[in-house]
Amino acid sequence: MTRNIRIRIGVGLLLAGVVVYYFSLPVALFQDPYSTVLEASNGALLSAAIARDGQWRFPETDSVPSKFADAIITYEDKRFRSHIGIDILSLGRAFRQNIAAGKIVSGGSTLSMQVIRLSRKGESRTLLEKATEIVLATRLELRYSKAEILALYASHAPFGGNVVGIEAACWRYFGRDARELSWGEACLLAVLPNAPSLIHPGKNRDMLKAKRDRLLDRLQVVGKIDAFTCSLAKEEPIPEEPQLLPRAARHLLTRMSSEGFAGKKLTSTLDYTLQQRVEQILQNHHDRLTSNKIHHAAAIVADVRTGNVIAYVGNVSNGKNYRGDDVDVAMAPRSTGSILKPFLFAAMLDEGKMLPHTMLPDIPVFINGFTPKNFSHDYDGAVPADRALIRSLNIPAVYMLRDYRYEKLHSLLRSLGMTTLTHPPDHYGLSLILGGGEGTLWEIAGMYASMARTLNNYFEHPGTNRYNRNDFHPLRYAIPASEAARKDHVPDLEETSYIGAAAIYQTFEALKELYRPGEESGWRYFNSARPIAWKTGTSFGFRDGWAVGVTPDYVVGVWAGNADGEGRPGLTGTDAAAPVLFDIFSQLPGQGWFQQPRMEMEKITVCARSGYRNSANCDEVDTMYVAKSGLQSMACPLHRKVHLSPDQKYRVHSACASVNNMVEANWFVLPPVQEYYYRPKNISYRTLPPFRSDCQSSFSVAAMDLIYPKPHARIFIPRDLNGKMGNAVFELAHRNPSITVFWHLDGTYIGSTKKSHHLTVNPQQGHHTLTVMDENGEMLVQEFEVLSKI
């Protein structure tokens, strides 16, 4: 073989060796599963879950506490900062010790070699393996810096039992972050991985303390600590049994795992101190709730400006996972009750379909078999829209939705971020506004926050285009990296949004009202002068209690109930959720209120009695700012001009009285059924005087109306317990309570009523015509159908 060939072969082998050497180290040294770790915004540990292999192993750290670094280098590898992965002097010393002892008593491994050994789990400790570790350690030194190698060691070193890595060890043994290590603790952790017989800190305490103290002495000798520090560190006790890790925001930790953060460390948006306080508030209310067998509650607090969640309690703990403590009810779809009514109210204002004080009907209603009732099972006849909202009256809300259209509200709610409305609009119908759909606390709180954000940001953009539809976005518990890179991004502004600022402001103004009579008595729990727009809701069957409050700075959402859906008497948003809401708000700073968007509002005159835009017939007029779209709303239809006799006891008209002898007056007149319920509760209401006996009524104002049945109603009459067909009770409202009304069914007289116009009937199956006539001759004819058979 010629010299050139030998050279070529040598060069080839050398190159091959270089290539093998270069690729000898895996791209990822460790393939271990990691614990899922949740941190607060300040880096404090909130909660952690054990890795899937049963080890407490936190994700790799990128830094090592300086005290631990000094301790481990002094104890394991004093020339770590200067060698290239192997320490010839240490290897030589280990060789001599092993020869003298006749067995392996020292390995002479550097920290770099120990990192390689930790990554090559299960490999036997032979000379070949030692040689492999030496080669790979030098390659490790070429890829990583000394700080990175030290971090790899600290992240994967065993610290006893199922504890791996310095961060997990600090929490398991000392109950605090690695950055807070004392010198005694740092030295204890430094000697643990090298002492398998002392692997459990709760055992062999004297031996473990002796090893730690010797390391402290060495640190004093090399000048890392002084004599006084060394003496104090030796007084530190050896930890007892491993401690439990923090369990704050435990449901968010579980949610993280399902959303792609399993096995990772996430620095969330949660505020560490506030999270602790909110959890304690819910736990304090837990005793009150459990006395009524209400076992679960959830709360979310978020920053309005960013949508970042600063407190997240998915459920309270009963101690032993009682009846579903592990269920994250903050993310569970639940019947919404009345909690969506403010969105309908704002939408109606935004489209100019009503004004804040517009009178709405509050009377029995039957719509295609849908018979909503108020929570109190009472009726006011007519009520201002804002009063109906804060009292959470159901029937006015149904009338509003019928006017607005449930298809439009369904679309609006989905646009605002409500993803739980998975069925088409017809599936929900008018019941959508009363809890016929389901929502999550997470999304609903986010929708309230988005309304507040839209109103806040309206003032940030001058000019015509002031809206960014992206202001309506979900809450978040982690800030996406993509957003951090887009801090200077200029939003695409538009002239309108899903709901305008003026309508939002007027809605919040209504919800700010503290005194709420009737069933909405949650205001009694709140004594602060801080203005909050808040709303409660209760689902059918007392299964869900809701409370959501919002200010320019924060949104707070609370849910109370049972995770399994069991209803309880008294489980209402007012009694179960509102007290929690107000206690949470008491922990939050800020006293401000929303600015009024005058650019989108107009000062107009309105009828003080009806809340409509005033007409020529309105005697009392108020002025108020309304959304400019409110200029489209109708003038007052409830005030009429009437003509009275000189003594003003009777109505007259030109056919029976001289114009000169008439007294002209403006009169507030409700429709008969509304008047029937309104008059007993409003003593100032004056019923229209009857026509004088010599004046034939022109019936320009209806004197009566049927409460039940409604026109073209389809009636099902159930059987009694004895199997006999039951009866239907027909009801009529008349402006004159003392008048007699005569009832006819299909042309046959069936009875008369006076004062209380209720009549029991038993019609057969089929179509029928009901005719009622009062003693003045006014007549009302209505058709209906009976579905049940006799």
mmCIF file of N, CA and C in Angstrom, residues 523-565:
data_model
loop_
_atom_site.group_PDB
_atom_site.id
_atom_site.type_symbol
_atom_site.label_atom_id
_atom_site.label_comp_id
_atom_site.label_asym_id
_atom_site.label_seq_id
_atom_site.Cartn_x
_atom_site.Cartn_y
_atom_site.Cartn_z
ATOM 1 N N TRP A 523 -78.697 43.600 45.913
ATOM 2 C CA TRP A 523 -78.114 44.881 46.296
ATOM 3 C C TRP A 523 -77.935 44.997 47.807
ATOM 4 N N ARG A 524 -78.721 44.242 48.569
ATOM 5 C CA ARG A 524 -78.633 44.331 50.029
ATOM 6 C C ARG A 524 -77.259 43.876 50.523
ATOM 7 N N TYR A 525 -76.553 43.095 49.704
ATOM 8 C CA TYR A 525 -75.257 42.577 50.137
ATOM 9 C C TYR A 525 -74.122 43.560 49.834
ATOM 10 N N PHE A 526 -74.419 44.643 49.152
ATOM 11 C CA PHE A 526 -73.365 45.504 48.644
ATOM 12 C C PHE A 526 -73.537 46.897 49.201
ATOM 13 N N ASN A 527 -72.619 47.311 50.057
ATOM 14 C CA ASN A 527 -72.759 48.596 50.729
ATOM 15 C C ASN A 527 -71.762 49.635 50.238
ATOM 16 N N SER A 528 -70.862 49.258 49.339
ATOM 17 C CA SER A 528 -69.851 50.190 48.868
ATOM 18 C C SER A 528 -70.463 51.214 47.921
ATOM 19 N N ALA A 529 -69.837 52.377 47.853
ATOM 20 C CA ALA A 529 -70.290 53.417 46.927
ATOM 21 C C ALA A 529 -69.677 53.220 45.547
ATOM 22 N N ARG A 530 -68.856 52.220 45.365
ATOM 23 C CA ARG A 530 -68.207 51.994 44.076
ATOM 24 C C ARG A 530 -69.249 51.610 43.031
ATOM 25 N N PRO A 531 -69.284 52.307 41.893
ATOM 26 C CA PRO A 531 -70.274 51.967 40.859
ATOM 27 C C PRO A 531 -69.882 50.696 40.101
ATOM 28 N N ILE A 532 -70.825 49.788 39.978
ATOM 29 C CA ILE A 532 -70.624 48.527 39.272
ATOM 30 C C ILE A 532 -71.874 48.243 38.450
ATOM 31 N N ALA A 533 -71.690 47.871 37.202
ATOM 32 C CA ALA A 533 -72.814 47.379 36.396
ATOM 33 C C ALA A 533 -72.896 45.874 36.626
ATOM 34 N N TRP A 534 -74.004 45.402 37.192
ATOM 35 C CA TRP A 534 -74.067 43.987 37.556
ATOM 36 C C TRP A 534 -75.432 43.406 37.236
ATOM 37 N N LYS A 535 -75.421 42.126 36.970
ATOM 38 C CA LYS A 535 -76.638 41.407 36.596
ATOM 39 C C LYS A 535 -76.581 40.009 37.179
ATOM 40 N N THR A 536 -77.730 39.527 37.629
ATOM 41 C CA THR A 536 -77.826 38.153 38.118
ATOM 42 C C THR A 536 -78.720 37.352 37.194
ATOM 43 N N GLY A 537 -78.687 36.061 37.355
ATOM 44 C CA GLY A 537 -79.539 35.174 36.570
ATOM 45 C C GLY A 537 -79.772 33.876 37.311
ATOM 46 N N THR A 538 -80.945 33.307 37.111
ATOM 47 C CA THR A 538 -81.310 32.030 37.735
ATOM 48 C C THR A 538 -81.948 31.149 36.674
ATOM 49 N N SER A 539 -81.472 29.925 36.547
ATOM 50 C CA SER A 539 -82.014 29.036 35.523
ATOM 51 C C SER A 539 -83.273 28.338 36.030
ATOM 52 N N PHE A 540 -84.023 27.788 35.096
ATOM 53 C CA PHE A 540 -85.256 27.074 35.429
ATOM 54 C C PHE A 540 -84.954 25.902 36.358
ATOM 55 N N GLY A 541 -85.781 25.745 37.372
ATOM 56 C CA GLY A 541 -85.587 24.656 38.316
ATOM 57 C C GLY A 541 -84.556 24.947 39.382
ATOM 58 N N PHE A 542 -84.112 26.209 39.493
ATOM 59 C CA PHE A 542 -83.123 26.608 40.497
ATOM 60 C C PHE A 542 -81.861 25.745 40.416
ATOM 61 N N ARG A 543 -81.355 25.597 39.193
ATOM 62 C CA ARG A 543 -80.161 24.770 38.997
ATOM 63 C C ARG A 543 -78.876 25.596 38.893
ATOM 64 N N ASP A 544 -78.998 26.844 38.474
ATOM 65 C CA ASP A 544 -77.816 27.672 38.248
ATOM 66 C C ASP A 544 -78.069 29.081 38.765
ATOM 67 N N GLY A 545 -77.137 29.583 39.551
ATOM 68 C CA GLY A 545 -77.180 30.971 39.980
ATOM 69 C C GLY A 545 -76.005 31.721 39.379
ATOM 70 N N TRP A 546 -76.293 32.817 38.676
ATOM 71 C CA TRP A 546 -75.259 33.601 37.996
ATOM 72 C C TRP A 546 -75.176 35.003 38.590
ATOM 73 N N ALA A 547 -73.995 35.594 38.534
ATOM 74 C CA ALA A 547 -73.816 37.015 38.819
ATOM 75 C C ALA A 547 -72.587 37.479 38.044
ATOM 76 N N VAL A 548 -72.763 38.535 37.261
ATOM 77 C CA VAL A 548 -71.647 39.114 36.511
ATOM 78 C C VAL A 548 -71.654 40.616 36.759
ATOM 79 N N GLY A 549 -70.496 41.165 37.079
ATOM 80 C CA GLY A 549 -70.357 42.600 37.288
ATOM 81 C C GLY A 549 -69.189 43.131 36.481
ATOM 82 N N VAL A 550 -69.293 44.412 36.080
ATOM 83 C CA VAL A 550 -68.247 44.983 35.246
ATOM 84 C C VAL A 550 -68.054 46.454 35.588
ATOM 85 N N THR A 551 -66.802 46.878 35.572
ATOM 86 C CA THR A 551 -66.413 48.277 35.720
ATOM 87 C C THR A 551 -65.474 48.591 34.558
ATOM 88 N N PRO A 552 -65.020 49.845 34.430
ATOM 89 C CA PRO A 552 -64.055 50.118 33.352
ATOM 90 C C PRO A 552 -62.768 49.309 33.462
ATOM 91 N N ASP A 553 -62.481 48.768 34.647
ATOM 92 C CA ASP A 553 -61.212 48.069 34.856
ATOM 93 C C ASP A 553 -61.339 46.555 34.935
ATOM 94 N N TYR A 554 -62.437 46.065 35.515
ATOM 95 C CA TYR A 554 -62.516 44.636 35.787
ATOM 96 C C TYR A 554 -63.882 44.068 35.430
ATOM 97 N N VAL A 555 -63.878 42.770 35.134
ATOM 98 C CA VAL A 555 -65.112 42.007 35.049
ATOM 99 C C VAL A 555 -64.994 40.855 36.038
ATOM 100 N N VAL A 556 -66.078 40.591 36.749
ATOM 101 C CA VAL A 556 -66.133 39.478 37.703
ATOM 102 C C VAL A 556 -67.350 38.640 37.354
ATOM 103 N N GLY A 557 -67.141 37.356 37.177
ATOM 104 C CA GLY A 557 -68.239 36.429 36.914
ATOM 105 C C GLY A 557 -68.273 35.343 37.963
ATOM 106 N N VAL A 558 -69.468 35.033 38.460
ATOM 107 C CA VAL A 558 -69.633 34.018 39.509
ATOM 108 C C VAL A 558 -70.766 33.084 39.107
ATOM 109 N N TRP A 559 -70.567 31.807 39.315
ATOM 110 C CA TRP A 559 -71.611 30.801 39.144
ATOM 111 C C TRP A 559 -71.699 29.980 40.420
ATOM 112 N N ALA A 560 -72.914 29.622 40.811
ATOM 113 C CA ALA A 560 -73.118 28.746 41.971
ATOM 114 C C ALA A 560 -74.180 27.721 41.638
ATOM 115 N N GLY A 561 -74.006 26.522 42.134
ATOM 116 C CA GLY A 561 -74.968 25.450 41.884
ATOM 117 C C GLY A 561 -74.351 24.111 42.200
ATOM 118 N N ASN A 562 -74.870 23.066 41.582
ATOM 119 C CA ASN A 562 -74.341 21.716 41.735
ATOM 120 C C ASN A 562 -73.872 21.222 40.370
ATOM 121 N N ALA A 563 -72.693 20.651 40.344
ATOM 122 C CA ALA A 563 -72.112 20.217 39.079
ATOM 123 C C ALA A 563 -72.970 19.173 38.389
ATOM 124 N N ASP A 564 -73.721 18.386 39.164
ATOM 125 C CA ASP A 564 -74.565 17.354 38.563
ATOM 126 C C ASP A 564 -75.926 17.886 38.126
ATOM 127 N N GLY A 565 -76.158 19.203 38.284
ATOM 128 C CA GLY A 565 -77.394 19.813 37.814
ATOM 129 C C GLY A 565 -78.554 19.744 38.780
#
